[in-house]
Tab-separated table of C-alpha atoms in Angstrom:
chain	number	residue	atom	x	y	z
A	1	MET	CA	-6.382	25.680	-5.448
A	2	ALA	CA	-7.832	22.778	-3.456
A	3	GLU	CA	-7.074	22.211	0.352
A	4	ILE	CA	-6.996	19.358	2.357
A	5	SER	CA	-8.603	19.602	5.864
A	6	ILE	CA	-6.120	19.617	9.505
A	7	PHE	CA	-8.329	16.744	10.435
A	8	THR	CA	-7.603	14.745	7.216
A	9	THR	CA	-4.175	15.695	6.920
A	10	LEU	CA	-3.471	14.352	10.673
A	11	GLY	CA	-5.085	11.671	10.257
A	12	PHE	CA	-2.998	10.525	7.233
A	13	VAL	CA	0.208	11.392	8.589
A	14	LEU	CA	-0.659	9.186	11.506
A	15	THR	CA	-1.374	6.407	9.324
A	16	THR	CA	1.662	6.900	7.227
A	17	ILE	CA	3.572	6.776	10.785
A	18	ALA	CA	1.758	3.513	11.883
A	19	THR	CA	2.220	2.057	8.288
A	20	ILE	CA	6.450	2.723	8.944
A	21	TRP	CA	6.428	1.351	12.083
A	22	LEU	CA	4.612	-1.948	11.333
A	23	PHE	CA	7.301	-2.332	8.764
A	24	LEU	CA	9.933	-1.806	10.927
A	25	LYS	CA	8.521	-4.366	13.055
A	26	ALA	CA	8.024	-6.946	10.146
A	27	SER	CA	12.020	-6.140	9.078
A	28	GLY	CA	13.854	-5.490	12.036
A	29	ASN	CA	16.162	-3.182	9.738
A	30	ARG	CA	16.466	0.176	10.502
A	31	ARG	CA	18.485	0.878	7.660
A	32	VAL	CA	15.745	0.204	5.424
A	33	ILE	CA	13.500	2.262	7.608
A	34	ILE	CA	15.963	5.356	7.251
A	35	PHE	CA	15.696	4.640	3.442
A	36	ILE	CA	12.033	4.897	3.544
A	37	LEU	CA	12.054	8.168	5.505
A	38	ILE	CA	14.528	9.698	3.316
A	39	TRP	CA	12.279	8.670	0.424
A	40	GLY	CA	9.152	10.051	2.099
A	41	GLY	CA	10.827	13.111	2.910
A	42	ILE	CA	11.916	13.753	-0.773
A	43	VAL	CA	8.094	12.892	-2.057
A	44	GLY	CA	6.649	15.050	1.039
A	45	VAL	CA	8.728	18.195	-0.297
A	46	LEU	CA	7.717	17.614	-3.930
A	47	GLY	CA	4.436	17.369	-2.873
A	48	LEU	CA	4.266	20.359	-0.859
A	49	SER	CA	5.765	22.701	-3.844
A	50	GLY	CA	3.173	21.409	-6.301
A	51	PHE	CA	5.275	19.169	-8.554
A	52	TYR	CA	2.719	16.338	-8.964
A	53	GLN	CA	-0.121	18.587	-9.812
A	54	LYS	CA	1.341	20.056	-12.982
A	55	LEU	CA	-0.823	18.466	-16.026
A	56	ASP	CA	1.643	20.142	-19.033
A	57	THR	CA	4.381	18.070	-18.812
A	58	VAL	CA	5.776	14.760	-20.723
A	59	PRO	CA	5.098	12.233	-19.287
A	60	PRO	CA	2.660	13.236	-16.941
A	61	ARG	CA	4.182	13.744	-13.453
A	62	PHE	CA	1.259	11.823	-12.185
A	63	ILE	CA	3.148	8.320	-13.221
A	64	PHE	CA	6.499	9.196	-11.039
A	65	LEU	CA	3.938	9.155	-7.675
A	66	LEU	CA	3.773	5.098	-8.126
A	67	GLY	CA	5.600	3.673	-11.314
A	68	PRO	CA	9.268	3.686	-9.766
A	69	VAL	CA	8.304	2.236	-6.463
A	70	ILE	CA	5.939	-0.423	-7.968
A	71	LEU	CA	9.122	-0.998	-10.451
A	72	PHE	CA	11.184	-1.062	-7.463
A	73	VAL	CA	9.331	-3.605	-5.332
A	74	LEU	CA	8.707	-6.015	-8.299
A	75	LEU	CA	12.741	-5.881	-9.101
A	76	LEU	CA	13.170	-6.366	-5.383
A	77	SER	CA	11.246	-9.717	-5.560
A	78	ILE	CA	13.243	-11.019	-8.420
A	79	THR	CA	16.915	-10.389	-7.099
A	80	LYS	CA	18.865	-12.630	-5.031
A	81	LYS	CA	19.413	-9.970	-2.387
A	82	GLY	CA	15.617	-8.616	-2.502
A	83	LYS	CA	14.410	-12.008	-2.054
A	84	ARG	CA	16.546	-12.708	0.824
A	85	PHE	CA	15.334	-9.415	2.465
A	86	MET	CA	11.713	-10.554	1.540
A	87	ASP	CA	12.209	-14.039	3.063
A	88	SER	CA	13.663	-12.601	6.223
A	89	LEU	CA	10.108	-10.312	7.119
A	90	ASP	CA	8.146	-11.830	9.819
A	91	LEU	CA	5.358	-13.082	8.453
A	92	LYS	CA	3.217	-12.306	11.670
A	93	TRP	CA	3.819	-8.346	11.588
A	94	LEU	CA	3.587	-8.949	7.704
A	95	THR	CA	-0.295	-10.057	8.481
A	96	LEU	CA	-0.946	-7.491	11.193
A	97	LEU	CA	0.434	-4.481	8.714
A	98	HIS	CA	-2.452	-4.806	6.379
A	99	SER	CA	-4.762	-3.424	9.162
A	100	VAL	CA	-3.543	0.425	8.251
A	101	ARG	CA	-6.060	-0.421	5.141
A	102	ILE	CA	-8.999	0.901	7.728
A	103	PRO	CA	-7.523	4.061	8.193
A	104	VAL	CA	-6.472	4.511	4.857
A	105	GLU	CA	-9.927	3.887	3.304
A	106	LEU	CA	-11.090	6.154	5.959
A	107	VAL	CA	-9.053	9.245	4.996
A	108	LEU	CA	-10.014	8.721	1.623
A	109	TYR	CA	-13.741	8.597	1.852
A	110	PHE	CA	-13.103	12.047	3.848
A	111	VAL	CA	-10.934	13.225	0.810
A	112	PHE	CA	-13.908	12.065	-1.562
A	113	LEU	CA	-16.167	14.572	0.727
A	114	GLU	CA	-13.638	17.239	0.097
A	115	GLY	CA	-13.964	17.297	-3.429
A	116	LEU	CA	-10.284	15.414	-4.315
A	117	VAL	CA	-10.997	12.150	-5.561
A	118	PRO	CA	-14.024	10.537	-6.981
A	119	ASP	CA	-16.693	8.057	-5.237
A	120	LEU	CA	-15.249	5.201	-7.292
A	121	MET	CA	-12.001	5.491	-4.608
A	122	THR	CA	-13.961	4.671	-1.608
A	123	PHE	CA	-15.856	1.742	-0.298
A	124	GLU	CA	-18.883	3.808	-1.323
A	125	GLY	CA	-17.531	2.779	-4.903
A	126	TYR	CA	-15.682	0.265	-6.341
A	127	ASN	CA	-12.983	0.290	-3.706
A	128	PHE	CA	-13.230	-3.071	-1.459
A	129	ASP	CA	-9.962	-2.787	0.100
A	130	ILE	CA	-11.162	-1.724	3.354
A	131	LEU	CA	-12.437	-5.603	3.378
A	132	SER	CA	-8.371	-6.278	3.455
A	133	GLY	CA	-7.924	-4.208	6.645
A	134	LEU	CA	-10.817	-5.225	8.850
A	135	THR	CA	-10.120	-9.178	8.017
A	136	ALA	CA	-6.290	-8.862	8.740
A	137	PRO	CA	-6.409	-8.731	12.542
A	138	ILE	CA	-8.927	-11.848	12.062
A	139	LEU	CA	-6.681	-13.503	10.022
A	140	TYR	CA	-3.693	-12.983	12.404
A	141	TYR	CA	-5.704	-14.134	15.408
A	142	LEU	CA	-6.987	-17.410	13.756
A	143	VAL	CA	-3.344	-18.056	12.453
A	144	PHE	CA	-0.744	-17.195	14.593
A	145	VAL	CA	-2.686	-17.029	17.950
A	146	LYS	CA	-5.710	-19.884	17.778
A	147	LYS	CA	-3.819	-21.468	14.881
A	148	LYS	CA	-7.128	-22.473	13.532
A	149	VAL	CA	-6.418	-21.368	10.122
A	150	GLY	CA	-3.211	-22.668	8.073
A	151	ASN	CA	-0.632	-21.336	5.724
A	152	ASN	CA	-3.354	-22.234	3.044
A	153	GLY	CA	-5.624	-19.790	4.351
A	154	LEU	CA	-3.635	-17.160	4.768
A	155	LEU	CA	-2.168	-17.803	1.392
A	156	LEU	CA	-5.602	-17.482	-0.159
A	157	TRP	CA	-6.178	-14.417	1.724
A	158	ASN	CA	-2.949	-12.437	0.792
A	159	ILE	CA	-3.986	-13.410	-2.881
A	160	VAL	CA	-7.543	-12.104	-2.515
A	161	CYS	CA	-6.447	-8.864	-0.562
A	162	LEU	CA	-3.571	-8.437	-3.341
A	163	GLY	CA	-6.392	-8.581	-6.111
A	164	LEU	CA	-8.399	-5.765	-3.814
A	165	LEU	CA	-5.003	-3.794	-3.999
A	166	LEU	CA	-4.668	-4.002	-7.713
A	167	ASN	CA	-8.572	-3.379	-8.372
A	168	ILE	CA	-8.210	0.243	-6.352
A	169	LEU	CA	-4.847	1.063	-7.751
A	170	THR	CA	-6.145	0.581	-11.439
A	171	ILE	CA	-9.260	2.655	-10.410
A	172	ALA	CA	-6.920	5.459	-9.163
A	173	VAL	CA	-4.602	5.322	-11.869
A	174	LEU	CA	-7.796	5.565	-14.645
A	175	SER	CA	-9.219	8.598	-12.814
A	176	ALA	CA	-6.187	10.595	-12.795
A	177	GLN	CA	-5.660	13.398	-14.722
A	178	THR	CA	-3.539	11.848	-17.365
A	179	PRO	CA	-3.658	11.008	-20.999
A	180	PHE	CA	-4.922	7.526	-19.884
A	181	GLN	CA	-8.089	8.641	-18.123
A	182	GLU	CA	-11.037	6.695	-18.658
A	183	MET	CA	-13.416	7.368	-16.078
A	184	ALA	CA	-14.469	9.981	-13.216
A	185	PHE	CA	-14.142	13.199	-15.633
A	186	ASP	CA	-16.366	14.849	-13.307
A	187	GLN	CA	-14.086	14.704	-10.304
A	188	PRO	CA	-10.649	12.832	-11.454
A	189	ASN	CA	-8.611	11.475	-9.015
A	190	ILE	CA	-6.284	14.630	-7.971
A	191	GLY	CA	-6.415	14.312	-3.921
A	192	VAL	CA	-3.270	12.052	-4.113
A	193	THR	CA	-0.955	14.826	-5.705
A	194	TYR	CA	-1.483	16.667	-2.761
A	195	PHE	CA	0.678	16.526	0.467
A	196	PRO	CA	0.181	14.518	2.576
A	197	LEU	CA	-1.497	12.042	0.181
A	198	VAL	CA	1.484	11.773	-1.854
A	199	TRP	CA	2.682	9.253	0.858
A	200	LEU	CA	0.032	7.004	-0.109
A	201	PRO	CA	0.952	6.045	-3.685
A	202	THR	CA	4.669	6.844	-2.593
A	203	VAL	CA	4.683	4.713	0.591
A	204	ILE	CA	2.057	3.120	1.863
A	205	VAL	CA	0.959	1.273	-1.455
A	206	PRO	CA	4.631	0.133	-1.877
A	207	ILE	CA	4.797	-1.467	1.556
A	208	VAL	CA	1.536	-3.213	1.405
A	209	PHE	CA	2.350	-4.494	-1.889
A	210	LEU	CA	5.936	-5.788	-0.668
A	211	SER	CA	3.964	-7.295	2.433
A	212	HIS	CA	1.763	-9.329	0.112
A	213	LEU	CA	4.499	-10.212	-2.046
A	214	ALA	CA	6.919	-11.593	0.472
A	215	SER	CA	4.022	-13.257	2.342
A	216	ILE	CA	3.048	-15.069	-0.917
A	217	GLY	CA	6.887	-16.047	-1.520
A	218	GLN	CA	7.265	-17.054	1.869
A	219	ILE	CA	4.333	-19.459	2.327
A	220	LEU	CA	4.870	-20.777	-0.892
A	221	SER	CA	8.344	-21.613	-0.141
A	222	LEU	CA	7.415	-23.504	2.882
A	223	ARG	CA	4.893	-25.594	0.773
A	224	LYS	CA	7.772	-26.473	-1.487
A	225	LYS	CA	10.072	-27.479	1.365
A	226	LYS	CA	7.201	-30.268	2.660
A	227	VAL	CA	7.157	-31.532	-0.582
A	228	VAL	CA	10.527	-32.436	-0.618
A	229	GLU	CA	11.045	-33.485	2.958
A	230	PRO	CA	11.538	-37.122	2.922
A	231	LYS	CA	8.966	-39.028	4.638
């Protein structure tokens, strides 16, 4: 049975905590954070029990790592209450939150070295998501501190970084040991089925995904308001 090193485990646990803390700063809603913690606790217990590692099930248990939370975020973005919540999020903190993608990518690289994910899922392969993390504090500084970049620049950055997120999600799904596997047969993506990496698709990715959708929605709403405002 594969094992994740203590170093990698500690690094990822701290990264998950940082992600939740930044989302708390963006939302200011403790009830939402409690919900995330409960959900993370359930997923963590399932991860420790080996629930997601079983391959002979229909449907594949891997889909329960990502499918339900992504569907939840999409449904949230189209409901009235969900839209109100997303509109209430602090755009500054949503932008800064993406800096957690730096330690995420570093952890993924170490997980690759431990033989649990393919190199395709690291910055040595086709995963360029670390660029989102590296540019997040720069955009935060230029947009909200120096005010040298406007909302259009922030909108473009969010769209590009959302594309980078969808890219790595596609690679992760197609390299997982499921009937839909299309790549990385020599080293499939099994790392995210182990604790604590189960929190990557079930906690961190949904928060990052929601942050992009909320930011894009808020910026587009601001542009609409400017268009309809009387001159």
